[in-house]
């Protein structure tokens, strides 16, 4: 299963393969990952396996999470392993006593075989990997990246649309602080003839660093504030939440909030073959009435997270010779 994808993993220490950012994955690694995820779908249907029996995952979450944390924990359990950790490490770990992240990782690495970490600080996963004795998987670092979410997003597009090459996608909402759109942009840069529409309020536009990367990779994109103008030409509408917790002030949040709502009226402008994705949780930006439309793929998208994360956990554990 999943042979020879090592060069797609960032190697910080010998024989340790971490998942830290979306840029580390090339086209061949993505193909192998998606093949492995399809195999994991079969594993789940069969009731799981015992390929990593006796291994322990630590989920170290300094920031709130439901889907990401539970899907990683489910992934490890379905592979026969065990899980320890905390869902609120900011309050219920020694960080509250002033312990550095690096010291926490050194200690936790002695208790487990793999660490899945979400943190409020950009670059925290790379800091962790620099001192870790076990593989580290980035489950989100502040407004930086969320590579495993981007991988499951791309996997969902491939499953739902049948391809990623040539896809036209509108990324909508909080593009400044929305780490999922940053990582997904980097993943899509591996494919041919992709067109990205970055649609957002003026105060949460896509960062210049992301646009620079798209330019370097030759990926076409357009910035606009008009969702309706492109709705009829896209394959994927990737809606995101306006993240109140990341704004520097209530005033800035209110400038961005409520401008883009996916509702039944918007769906009338979209193609029947298109899909609506959302990394979730949603907070009013997709009307519940949309859920019954076959184009609403966000719950199927969340389910795909289990298969992608099973594949990633399997690869990271096998990468250290376990």
PDB file of C-alpha atoms in Angstrom:
ATOM      1  CA  UNK A   1       0.000   0.000   0.000  1.00  0.00           C
ATOM      2  CA  UNK A   2       1.207   3.436  -1.045  1.00  0.00           C
ATOM      3  CA  UNK A   3       4.776   2.766  -2.107  1.00  0.00           C
ATOM      4  CA  UNK A   4       7.584   5.269  -2.293  1.00  0.00           C
ATOM      5  CA  UNK A   5       5.949   8.625  -1.528  1.00  0.00           C
ATOM      6  CA  UNK A   6       8.788   9.676   0.736  1.00  0.00           C
ATOM      7  CA  UNK A   7       9.924  12.678  -1.249  1.00  0.00           C
ATOM      8  CA  UNK A   8       6.496  14.232  -0.783  1.00  0.00           C
ATOM      9  CA  UNK A   9       6.972  14.389   2.964  1.00  0.00           C
ATOM     10  CA  UNK A  10       9.136  17.022   4.611  1.00  0.00           C
ATOM     11  CA  UNK A  11      12.097  15.289   6.224  1.00  0.00           C
ATOM     12  CA  UNK A  12      13.186  17.192   9.304  1.00  0.00           C
ATOM     13  CA  UNK A  13      15.002  14.350  11.049  1.00  0.00           C
ATOM     14  CA  UNK A  14      16.298  11.102   9.504  1.00  0.00           C
ATOM     15  CA  UNK A  15      13.509   8.582   8.923  1.00  0.00           C
ATOM     16  CA  UNK A  16      10.814  10.932  10.219  1.00  0.00           C
ATOM     17  CA  UNK A  17       8.181  12.014   7.710  1.00  0.00           C
ATOM     18  CA  UNK A  18       5.956  14.878   8.720  1.00  0.00           C
ATOM     19  CA  UNK A  19       2.905  16.459   7.078  1.00  0.00           C
ATOM     20  CA  UNK A  20       3.469  20.174   7.600  1.00  0.00           C
ATOM     21  CA  UNK A  21       2.256  22.072   4.559  1.00  0.00           C
ATOM     22  CA  UNK A  22       0.505  21.646   1.241  1.00  0.00           C
ATOM     23  CA  UNK A  23       3.483  22.755  -0.836  1.00  0.00           C
ATOM     24  CA  UNK A  24       5.364  19.578   0.074  1.00  0.00           C
ATOM     25  CA  UNK A  25       3.079  17.448  -2.112  1.00  0.00           C
ATOM     26  CA  UNK A  26       3.758  16.998  -5.818  1.00  0.00           C
ATOM     27  CA  UNK A  27       1.456  15.528  -8.443  1.00  0.00           C
ATOM     28  CA  UNK A  28       2.774  11.977  -8.140  1.00  0.00           C
ATOM     29  CA  UNK A  29       2.488  12.057  -4.336  1.00  0.00           C
ATOM     30  CA  UNK A  30      -1.091  13.290  -4.624  1.00  0.00           C
ATOM     31  CA  UNK A  31      -1.951  10.468  -7.026  1.00  0.00           C
ATOM     32  CA  UNK A  32      -0.499   7.924  -4.605  1.00  0.00           C
ATOM     33  CA  UNK A  33      -2.276   9.492  -1.649  1.00  0.00           C
ATOM     34  CA  UNK A  34      -5.649   9.404  -3.396  1.00  0.00           C
ATOM     35  CA  UNK A  35      -5.081   5.766  -4.397  1.00  0.00           C
ATOM     36  CA  UNK A  36      -4.289   5.009  -0.762  1.00  0.00           C
ATOM     37  CA  UNK A  37      -7.425   6.858   0.403  1.00  0.00           C
ATOM     38  CA  UNK A  38      -9.546   4.716  -1.927  1.00  0.00           C
ATOM     39  CA  UNK A  39      -7.991   1.645  -0.339  1.00  0.00           C
ATOM     40  CA  UNK A  40      -8.863   3.056   3.075  1.00  0.00           C
ATOM     41  CA  UNK A  41     -12.490   3.326   2.022  1.00  0.00           C
ATOM     42  CA  UNK A  42     -12.389  -0.439   1.554  1.00  0.00           C
ATOM     43  CA  UNK A  43     -10.726  -0.838   4.959  1.00  0.00           C
ATOM     44  CA  UNK A  44     -13.534   1.109   6.616  1.00  0.00           C
ATOM     45  CA  UNK A  45     -16.213  -0.912   4.826  1.00  0.00           C
ATOM     46  CA  UNK A  46     -14.501  -4.068   6.082  1.00  0.00           C
ATOM     47  CA  UNK A  47     -14.646  -2.821   9.672  1.00  0.00           C
ATOM     48  CA  UNK A  48     -11.057  -1.586   9.967  1.00  0.00           C
ATOM     49  CA  UNK A  49      -7.808  -3.503  10.359  1.00  0.00           C
ATOM     50  CA  UNK A  50      -4.973  -4.001  12.842  1.00  0.00           C
ATOM     51  CA  UNK A  51      -2.108  -2.644  10.760  1.00  0.00           C
ATOM     52  CA  UNK A  52      -0.971  -0.311  13.564  1.00  0.00           C
ATOM     53  CA  UNK A  53      -2.077  -2.249  16.598  1.00  0.00           C
ATOM     54  CA  UNK A  54      -0.174  -1.164  19.691  1.00  0.00           C
ATOM     55  CA  UNK A  55       0.740   2.242  18.264  1.00  0.00           C
ATOM     56  CA  UNK A  56      -0.370   5.436  19.977  1.00  0.00           C
ATOM     57  CA  UNK A  57      -1.416   8.759  18.478  1.00  0.00           C
ATOM     58  CA  UNK A  58      -1.407  11.962  20.525  1.00  0.00           C
ATOM     59  CA  UNK A  59      -3.903  14.599  19.396  1.00  0.00           C
ATOM     60  CA  UNK A  60      -2.611  17.900  20.740  1.00  0.00           C
ATOM     61  CA  UNK A  61      -5.156  20.611  19.966  1.00  0.00           C
ATOM     62  CA  UNK A  62      -4.477  24.132  21.195  1.00  0.00           C
ATOM     63  CA  UNK A  63      -7.481  25.349  19.212  1.00  0.00           C
ATOM     64  CA  UNK A  64     -11.060  24.080  19.035  1.00  0.00           C
ATOM     65  CA  UNK A  65     -11.916  21.365  16.539  1.00  0.00           C
ATOM     66  CA  UNK A  66     -14.588  18.750  15.918  1.00  0.00           C
ATOM     67  CA  UNK A  67     -14.170  17.208  12.455  1.00  0.00           C
ATOM     68  CA  UNK A  68     -10.385  17.309  12.251  1.00  0.00           C
ATOM     69  CA  UNK A  69      -9.676  15.918  15.695  1.00  0.00           C
ATOM     70  CA  UNK A  70     -12.353  13.223  15.625  1.00  0.00           C
ATOM     71  CA  UNK A  71     -11.523  12.124  12.080  1.00  0.00           C
ATOM     72  CA  UNK A  72      -7.852  11.695  13.033  1.00  0.00           C
ATOM     73  CA  UNK A  73      -8.834   9.778  16.147  1.00  0.00           C
ATOM     74  CA  UNK A  74     -11.231   7.632  14.129  1.00  0.00           C
ATOM     75  CA  UNK A  75      -8.496   7.071  11.534  1.00  0.00           C
ATOM     76  CA  UNK A  76      -6.060   5.774  14.137  1.00  0.00           C
ATOM     77  CA  UNK A  77      -8.705   3.605  15.783  1.00  0.00           C
ATOM     78  CA  UNK A  78      -9.753   2.050  12.464  1.00  0.00           C
ATOM     79  CA  UNK A  79      -6.103   1.218  11.799  1.00  0.00           C
ATOM     80  CA  UNK A  80      -5.961  -0.669  15.081  1.00  0.00           C
ATOM     81  CA  UNK A  81      -4.100   1.978  17.091  1.00  0.00           C
ATOM     82  CA  UNK A  82      -4.893   3.922  20.235  1.00  0.00           C
ATOM     83  CA  UNK A  83      -5.353   7.639  20.923  1.00  0.00           C
ATOM     84  CA  UNK A  84      -4.401   9.894  23.806  1.00  0.00           C
ATOM     85  CA  UNK A  85      -4.512  13.679  23.934  1.00  0.00           C
ATOM     86  CA  UNK A  86      -6.414  16.807  24.761  1.00  0.00           C
ATOM     87  CA  UNK A  87      -8.960  18.843  22.839  1.00  0.00           C
ATOM     88  CA  UNK A  88      -8.063  22.036  24.727  1.00  0.00           C
ATOM     89  CA  UNK A  89      -4.306  22.015  25.173  1.00  0.00           C
ATOM     90  CA  UNK A  90      -4.209  25.777  25.620  1.00  0.00           C
ATOM     91  CA  UNK A  91      -5.931  25.330  28.999  1.00  0.00           C
ATOM     92  CA  UNK A  92      -5.349  21.711  29.920  1.00  0.00           C
ATOM     93  CA  UNK A  93      -1.665  21.251  29.181  1.00  0.00           C
ATOM     94  CA  UNK A  94       1.488  22.599  30.761  1.00  0.00           C
ATOM     95  CA  UNK A  95       1.411  25.437  28.215  1.00  0.00           C
ATOM     96  CA  UNK A  96      -0.752  27.301  30.704  1.00  0.00           C
ATOM     97  CA  UNK A  97       2.152  27.037  33.163  1.00  0.00           C
ATOM     98  CA  UNK A  98       4.522  28.587  30.666  1.00  0.00           C
ATOM     99  CA  UNK A  99       6.009  25.460  29.089  1.00  0.00           C
ATOM    100  CA  UNK A 100       7.310  26.043  25.575  1.00  0.00           C
ATOM    101  CA  UNK A 101       5.798  24.230  22.611  1.00  0.00           C
ATOM    102  CA  UNK A 102       9.141  22.585  21.955  1.00  0.00           C
ATOM    103  CA  UNK A 103       9.310  21.104  25.450  1.00  0.00           C
ATOM    104  CA  UNK A 104       5.725  19.886  25.200  1.00  0.00           C
ATOM    105  CA  UNK A 105       6.538  18.099  21.939  1.00  0.00           C
ATOM    106  CA  UNK A 106       9.678  16.518  23.378  1.00  0.00           C
ATOM    107  CA  UNK A 107       7.670  15.117  26.277  1.00  0.00           C
ATOM    108  CA  UNK A 108       4.639  13.987  24.291  1.00  0.00           C
ATOM    109  CA  UNK A 109       6.870  12.318  21.695  1.00  0.00           C
ATOM    110  CA  UNK A 110       8.061   9.988  24.426  1.00  0.00           C
ATOM    111  CA  UNK A 111       4.506   8.838  25.076  1.00  0.00           C
ATOM    112  CA  UNK A 112       3.345   8.190  21.519  1.00  0.00           C
ATOM    113  CA  UNK A 113       4.300   7.179  17.991  1.00  0.00           C
ATOM    114  CA  UNK A 114       2.741  10.105  16.111  1.00  0.00           C
ATOM    115  CA  UNK A 115       1.536  13.599  17.028  1.00  0.00           C
ATOM    116  CA  UNK A 116      -1.368  15.400  15.366  1.00  0.00           C
ATOM    117  CA  UNK A 117      -1.309  19.051  16.377  1.00  0.00           C
ATOM    118  CA  UNK A 118      -3.493  22.113  15.880  1.00  0.00           C
ATOM    119  CA  UNK A 119      -2.112  25.404  17.120  1.00  0.00           C
ATOM    120  CA  UNK A 120      -3.012  29.079  17.060  1.00  0.00           C
ATOM    121  CA  UNK A 121       0.407  30.199  15.784  1.00  0.00           C
ATOM    122  CA  UNK A 122       1.509  30.173  12.163  1.00  0.00           C
ATOM    123  CA  UNK A 123       4.534  27.908  11.783  1.00  0.00           C
ATOM    124  CA  UNK A 124       3.906  25.990  15.012  1.00  0.00           C
ATOM    125  CA  UNK A 125       3.883  22.625  13.223  1.00  0.00           C
ATOM    126  CA  UNK A 126       7.332  23.237  11.753  1.00  0.00           C
ATOM    127  CA  UNK A 127       8.630  24.223  15.186  1.00  0.00           C
ATOM    128  CA  UNK A 128       7.222  21.002  16.577  1.00  0.00           C
ATOM    129  CA  UNK A 129       8.734  18.864  13.838  1.00  0.00           C
ATOM    130  CA  UNK A 130      12.144  20.401  14.396  1.00  0.00           C
ATOM    131  CA  UNK A 131      12.362  18.800  17.858  1.00  0.00           C
ATOM    132  CA  UNK A 132      10.000  15.839  17.565  1.00  0.00           C
ATOM    133  CA  UNK A 133      11.176  12.247  17.935  1.00  0.00           C
ATOM    134  CA  UNK A 134       8.038  11.034  16.111  1.00  0.00           C
ATOM    135  CA  UNK A 135       6.126  12.185  13.014  1.00  0.00           C
ATOM    136  CA  UNK A 136       4.086  15.393  13.315  1.00  0.00           C
ATOM    137  CA  UNK A 137       0.957  16.115  11.279  1.00  0.00           C
ATOM    138  CA  UNK A 138      -0.201  19.713  11.001  1.00  0.00           C
ATOM    139  CA  UNK A 139      -3.926  19.875  11.766  1.00  0.00           C
ATOM    140  CA  UNK A 140      -4.002  23.652  11.300  1.00  0.00           C
ATOM    141  CA  UNK A 141      -1.644  26.428  12.381  1.00  0.00           C
ATOM    142  CA  UNK A 142      -3.457  29.693  13.003  1.00  0.00           C
ATOM    143  CA  UNK A 143      -4.211  31.558   9.785  1.00  0.00           C
ATOM    144  CA  UNK A 144      -1.364  29.729   8.041  1.00  0.00           C
ATOM    145  CA  UNK A 145      -2.154  26.321   6.575  1.00  0.00           C
ATOM    146  CA  UNK A 146      -4.394  23.287   6.954  1.00  0.00           C
ATOM    147  CA  UNK A 147      -2.788  20.740   4.620  1.00  0.00           C
ATOM    148  CA  UNK A 148      -4.898  17.697   5.467  1.00  0.00           C
ATOM    149  CA  UNK A 149      -8.082  19.684   4.833  1.00  0.00           C
ATOM    150  CA  UNK A 150      -6.771  20.730   1.426  1.00  0.00           C
ATOM    151  CA  UNK A 151      -5.896  17.129   0.602  1.00  0.00           C
ATOM    152  CA  UNK A 152      -9.384  15.908   1.434  1.00  0.00           C
ATOM    153  CA  UNK A 153     -10.845  18.835  -0.520  1.00  0.00           C
ATOM    154  CA  UNK A 154      -8.884  17.872  -3.625  1.00  0.00           C
ATOM    155  CA  UNK A 155      -9.805  14.211  -3.145  1.00  0.00           C
ATOM    156  CA  UNK A 156     -13.459  15.217  -2.964  1.00  0.00           C
ATOM    157  CA  UNK A 157     -13.209  17.269  -6.154  1.00  0.00           C
ATOM    158  CA  UNK A 158     -11.669  14.309  -7.957  1.00  0.00           C
ATOM    159  CA  UNK A 159     -14.384  11.946  -6.707  1.00  0.00           C
ATOM    160  CA  UNK A 160     -17.277  14.291  -7.357  1.00  0.00           C
ATOM    161  CA  UNK A 161     -16.221  15.938 -10.621  1.00  0.00           C
ATOM    162  CA  UNK A 162     -14.108  13.079 -11.963  1.00  0.00           C
ATOM    163  CA  UNK A 163     -11.011  15.217 -12.479  1.00  0.00           C
ATOM    164  CA  UNK A 164      -8.982  18.093 -11.062  1.00  0.00           C
ATOM    165  CA  UNK A 165      -7.211  19.149 -14.256  1.00  0.00           C
ATOM    166  CA  UNK A 166      -9.229  21.887 -15.922  1.00  0.00           C
ATOM    167  CA  UNK A 167     -11.407  22.552 -12.894  1.00  0.00           C
ATOM    168  CA  UNK A 168     -12.882  26.009 -12.347  1.00  0.00           C
ATOM    169  CA  UNK A 169     -13.300  26.824  -8.668  1.00  0.00           C
ATOM    170  CA  UNK A 170     -14.619  29.827  -6.781  1.00  0.00           C
ATOM    171  CA  UNK A 171     -13.133  30.255  -3.309  1.00  0.00           C
ATOM    172  CA  UNK A 172     -15.517  32.440  -1.352  1.00  0.00           C
ATOM    173  CA  UNK A 173     -15.491  34.211   2.007  1.00  0.00           C
ATOM    174  CA  UNK A 174     -12.596  34.761   4.392  1.00  0.00           C
ATOM    175  CA  UNK A 175      -9.589  34.368   2.137  1.00  0.00           C
ATOM    176  CA  UNK A 176      -7.162  36.337   4.313  1.00  0.00           C
ATOM    177  CA  UNK A 177      -7.410  34.293   7.513  1.00  0.00           C
ATOM    178  CA  UNK A 178      -8.904  31.169   5.926  1.00  0.00           C
ATOM    179  CA  UNK A 179      -6.002  28.711   6.057  1.00  0.00           C
ATOM    180  CA  UNK A 180      -7.973  26.109   4.084  1.00  0.00           C
ATOM    181  CA  UNK A 181      -8.047  28.241   0.934  1.00  0.00           C
ATOM    182  CA  UNK A 182      -4.311  28.891   1.219  1.00  0.00           C
ATOM    183  CA  UNK A 183      -3.514  25.181   1.376  1.00  0.00           C
ATOM    184  CA  UNK A 184      -6.045  24.228  -1.307  1.00  0.00           C
ATOM    185  CA  UNK A 185      -4.552  26.819  -3.652  1.00  0.00           C
ATOM    186  CA  UNK A 186      -1.124  25.241  -3.181  1.00  0.00           C
ATOM    187  CA  UNK A 187      -2.513  21.760  -3.865  1.00  0.00           C
ATOM    188  CA  UNK A 188      -4.376  22.877  -6.998  1.00  0.00           C
ATOM    189  CA  UNK A 189      -1.149  24.392  -8.339  1.00  0.00           C
ATOM    190  CA  UNK A 190      -0.080  20.813  -9.173  1.00  0.00           C
ATOM    191  CA  UNK A 191      -2.779  20.466 -11.829  1.00  0.00           C
ATOM    192  CA  UNK A 192      -3.237  21.676 -15.404  1.00  0.00           C
ATOM    193  CA  UNK A 193      -5.598  24.382 -16.698  1.00  0.00           C
ATOM    194  CA  UNK A 194      -7.023  25.212 -13.271  1.00  0.00           C
ATOM    195  CA  UNK A 195      -8.913  28.496 -12.913  1.00  0.00           C
ATOM    196  CA  UNK A 196      -9.458  29.994  -9.454  1.00  0.00           C
ATOM    197  CA  UNK A 197     -11.846  32.835  -8.676  1.00  0.00           C
ATOM    198  CA  UNK A 198     -10.975  34.478  -5.351  1.00  0.00           C
ATOM    199  CA  UNK A 199     -14.199  36.068  -4.133  1.00  0.00           C
ATOM    200  CA  UNK A 200     -14.187  37.979  -0.877  1.00  0.00           C
ATOM    201  CA  UNK A 201     -14.968  41.216   0.917  1.00  0.00           C
ATOM    202  CA  UNK A 202     -12.262  43.832   0.378  1.00  0.00           C
ATOM    203  CA  UNK A 203     -10.817  43.485   3.887  1.00  0.00           C
ATOM    204  CA  UNK A 204     -10.219  39.708   3.675  1.00  0.00           C
ATOM    205  CA  UNK A 205      -8.710  39.277   0.227  1.00  0.00           C
ATOM    206  CA  UNK A 206      -6.370  36.425  -0.634  1.00  0.00           C
ATOM    207  CA  UNK A 207      -2.828  37.149   0.649  1.00  0.00           C
ATOM    208  CA  UNK A 208      -0.171  38.385  -1.751  1.00  0.00           C
ATOM    209  CA  UNK A 209       2.022  35.398  -0.843  1.00  0.00           C
ATOM    210  CA  UNK A 210      -0.596  32.974  -2.179  1.00  0.00           C
ATOM    211  CA  UNK A 211      -1.004  34.955  -5.395  1.00  0.00           C
ATOM    212  CA  UNK A 212       2.755  35.031  -5.846  1.00  0.00           C
ATOM    213  CA  UNK A 213       2.885  31.246  -5.567  1.00  0.00           C
ATOM    214  CA  UNK A 214       0.064  30.905  -8.122  1.00  0.00           C
ATOM    215  CA  UNK A 215       1.968  33.215 -10.474  1.00  0.00           C
ATOM    216  CA  UNK A 216       5.122  31.169 -10.087  1.00  0.00           C
ATOM    217  CA  UNK A 217       3.220  27.974 -10.912  1.00  0.00           C
ATOM    218  CA  UNK A 218       1.386  29.518 -13.860  1.00  0.00           C
ATOM    219  CA  UNK A 219      -2.063  29.073 -12.329  1.00  0.00           C
ATOM    220  CA  UNK A 220      -4.778  31.386 -13.614  1.00  0.00           C
ATOM    221  CA  UNK A 221      -6.798  33.292 -11.039  1.00  0.00           C
ATOM    222  CA  UNK A 222      -9.055  36.309 -10.788  1.00  0.00           C
ATOM    223  CA  UNK A 223     -10.011  38.419  -7.792  1.00  0.00           C
ATOM    224  CA  UNK A 224     -13.574  39.702  -7.676  1.00  0.00           C
ATOM    225  CA  UNK A 225     -16.359  40.568  -5.260  1.00  0.00           C
ATOM    226  CA  UNK A 226     -19.162  39.307  -7.541  1.00  0.00           C
ATOM    227  CA  UNK A 227     -20.093  35.672  -6.883  1.00  0.00           C
ATOM    228  CA  UNK A 228     -23.168  35.704  -9.125  1.00  0.00           C
ATOM    229  CA  UNK A 229     -21.055  36.742 -12.112  1.00  0.00           C
ATOM    230  CA  UNK A 230     -19.050  33.509 -12.040  1.00  0.00           C
ATOM    231  CA  UNK A 231     -21.563  31.080 -10.485  1.00  0.00           C
ATOM    232  CA  UNK A 232     -22.712  29.750 -13.858  1.00  0.00           C
ATOM    233  CA  UNK A 233     -19.242  28.891 -15.125  1.00  0.00           C
ATOM    234  CA  UNK A 234     -17.650  27.099 -12.164  1.00  0.00           C
ATOM    235  CA  UNK A 235     -17.328  23.412 -11.321  1.00  0.00           C
ATOM    236  CA  UNK A 236     -16.763  23.972  -7.587  1.00  0.00           C
ATOM    237  CA  UNK A 237     -18.029  26.597  -5.178  1.00  0.00           C
ATOM    238  CA  UNK A 238     -15.781  26.450  -2.124  1.00  0.00           C
ATOM    239  CA  UNK A 239     -17.544  28.467   0.556  1.00  0.00           C
ATOM    240  CA  UNK A 240     -15.809  29.428   3.797  1.00  0.00           C
ATOM    241  CA  UNK A 241     -16.862  30.888   7.127  1.00  0.00           C
ATOM    242  CA  UNK A 242     -16.050  34.461   8.067  1.00  0.00           C
ATOM    243  CA  UNK A 243     -13.912  33.655  11.111  1.00  0.00           C
ATOM    244  CA  UNK A 244     -14.793  36.143  13.811  1.00  0.00           C
ATOM    245  CA  UNK A 245     -12.110  34.815  16.150  1.00  0.00           C
ATOM    246  CA  UNK A 246      -9.310  35.800  13.754  1.00  0.00           C
ATOM    247  CA  UNK A 247     -10.258  39.436  13.151  1.00  0.00           C
ATOM    248  CA  UNK A 248      -8.341  42.211  14.921  1.00  0.00           C
ATOM    249  CA  UNK A 249     -11.589  44.030  15.795  1.00  0.00           C
ATOM    250  CA  UNK A 250     -15.360  43.603  15.787  1.00  0.00           C
ATOM    251  CA  UNK A 251     -15.590  46.430  13.244  1.00  0.00           C
ATOM    252  CA  UNK A 252     -13.397  44.571  10.755  1.00  0.00           C
ATOM    253  CA  UNK A 253     -15.408  41.396  11.239  1.00  0.00           C
ATOM    254  CA  UNK A 254     -18.693  43.203  10.632  1.00  0.00           C
ATOM    255  CA  UNK A 255     -17.341  44.650   7.379  1.00  0.00           C
ATOM    256  CA  UNK A 256     -16.850  41.130   6.045  1.00  0.00           C
ATOM    257  CA  UNK A 257     -19.720  39.237   7.644  1.00  0.00           C
ATOM    258  CA  UNK A 258     -22.857  38.216   5.763  1.00  0.00           C
ATOM    259  CA  UNK A 259     -21.832  39.312   2.278  1.00  0.00           C
ATOM    260  CA  UNK A 260     -21.929  35.879   0.628  1.00  0.00           C
ATOM    261  CA  UNK A 261     -24.726  33.398   1.291  1.00  0.00           C
ATOM    262  CA  UNK A 262     -25.203  30.177  -0.670  1.00  0.00           C
ATOM    263  CA  UNK A 263     -28.957  29.706  -0.917  1.00  0.00           C
ATOM    264  CA  UNK A 264     -31.501  28.185  -3.287  1.00  0.00           C
ATOM    265  CA  UNK A 265     -31.547  31.322  -5.418  1.00  0.00           C
ATOM    266  CA  UNK A 266     -27.782  31.140  -6.006  1.00  0.00           C
ATOM    267  CA  UNK A 267     -28.090  27.475  -6.958  1.00  0.00           C
ATOM    268  CA  UNK A 268     -30.362  28.427  -9.865  1.00  0.00           C
ATOM    269  CA  UNK A 269     -27.357  30.168 -11.427  1.00  0.00           C
ATOM    270  CA  UNK A 270     -25.048  27.169 -11.031  1.00  0.00           C
ATOM    271  CA  UNK A 271     -24.546  24.252 -13.392  1.00  0.00           C
ATOM    272  CA  UNK A 272     -26.240  20.950 -12.540  1.00  0.00           C
ATOM    273  CA  UNK A 273     -22.857  19.198 -12.608  1.00  0.00           C
ATOM    274  CA  UNK A 274     -21.217  21.615 -10.162  1.00  0.00           C
ATOM    275  CA  UNK A 275     -20.710  21.022  -6.441  1.00  0.00           C
ATOM    276  CA  UNK A 276     -20.716  23.104  -3.261  1.00  0.00           C
ATOM    277  CA  UNK A 277     -17.923  22.460  -0.745  1.00  0.00           C
ATOM    278  CA  UNK A 278     -17.262  23.910   2.698  1.00  0.00           C
ATOM    279  CA  UNK A 279     -14.509  22.968   5.193  1.00  0.00           C
ATOM    280  CA  UNK A 280     -17.072  23.431   7.997  1.00  0.00           C
ATOM    281  CA  UNK A 281     -18.277  24.464  10.474  1.00  0.00           C
ATOM    282  CA  UNK A 282     -20.711  26.764   8.759  1.00  0.00           C
ATOM    283  CA  UNK A 283     -22.220  29.787  10.479  1.00  0.00           C
ATOM    284  CA  UNK A 284     -25.075  30.878   8.246  1.00  0.00           C
ATOM    285  CA  UNK A 285     -23.150  31.217   4.967  1.00  0.00           C
ATOM    286  CA  UNK A 286     -24.877  28.124   3.514  1.00  0.00           C
ATOM    287  CA  UNK A 287     -28.633  27.953   3.990  1.00  0.00           C
ATOM    288  CA  UNK A 288     -29.859  24.640   5.403  1.00  0.00           C
ATOM    289  CA  UNK A 289     -32.270  24.373   2.477  1.00  0.00           C
ATOM    290  CA  UNK A 290     -29.246  23.759   0.252  1.00  0.00           C
ATOM    291  CA  UNK A 291     -28.441  20.510   2.083  1.00  0.00           C
ATOM    292  CA  UNK A 292     -30.997  18.526   0.089  1.00  0.00           C
ATOM    293  CA  UNK A 293     -29.571  19.572  -3.269  1.00  0.00           C
ATOM    294  CA  UNK A 294     -27.365  16.842  -4.822  1.00  0.00           C
ATOM    295  CA  UNK A 295     -24.732  19.485  -5.499  1.00  0.00           C
ATOM    296  CA  UNK A 296     -24.264  19.995  -1.752  1.00  0.00           C
ATOM    297  CA  UNK A 297     -21.168  17.837  -1.243  1.00  0.00           C
ATOM    298  CA  UNK A 298     -19.861  19.241   2.045  1.00  0.00           C
ATOM    299  CA  UNK A 299     -20.988  16.367   4.241  1.00  0.00           C
ATOM    300  CA  UNK A 300     -19.516  13.850   1.790  1.00  0.00           C
ATOM    301  CA  UNK A 301     -16.409  16.040   1.838  1.00  0.00           C
ATOM    302  CA  UNK A 302     -16.159  15.709   5.619  1.00  0.00           C
ATOM    303  CA  UNK A 303     -16.485  11.915   5.348  1.00  0.00           C
ATOM    304  CA  UNK A 304     -13.612  11.865   2.856  1.00  0.00           C
ATOM    305  CA  UNK A 305     -11.462  13.404   5.570  1.00  0.00           C
ATOM    306  CA  UNK A 306     -11.450  10.077   7.375  1.00  0.00           C
ATOM    307  CA  UNK A 307     -10.016   8.212   4.380  1.00  0.00           C
ATOM    308  CA  UNK A 308      -7.353  10.826   3.608  1.00  0.00           C
ATOM    309  CA  UNK A 309      -6.254  10.987   7.229  1.00  0.00           C
ATOM    310  CA  UNK A 310      -6.116   7.207   7.504  1.00  0.00           C
ATOM    311  CA  UNK A 311      -3.797   7.209   4.494  1.00  0.00           C
ATOM    312  CA  UNK A 312      -1.624   9.956   5.957  1.00  0.00           C
ATOM    313  CA  UNK A 313      -1.375   8.317   9.384  1.00  0.00           C
ATOM    314  CA  UNK A 314      -0.534   4.989   7.777  1.00  0.00           C
ATOM    315  CA  UNK A 315       2.205   6.554   5.656  1.00  0.00           C
ATOM    316  CA  UNK A 316       3.709   8.572   8.511  1.00  0.00           C
ATOM    317  CA  UNK A 317       3.879   5.536  10.793  1.00  0.00           C
ATOM    318  CA  UNK A 318       5.328   3.305   8.103  1.00  0.00           C
ATOM    319  CA  UNK A 319       7.793   6.055   7.211  1.00  0.00           C
ATOM    320  CA  UNK A 320       9.597   5.577  10.515  1.00  0.00           C
ATOM    321  CA  UNK A 321       9.851   1.817  10.043  1.00  0.00           C
ATOM    322  CA  UNK A 322       7.094   0.882  12.453  1.00  0.00           C
TER     323      UNK A 322
END
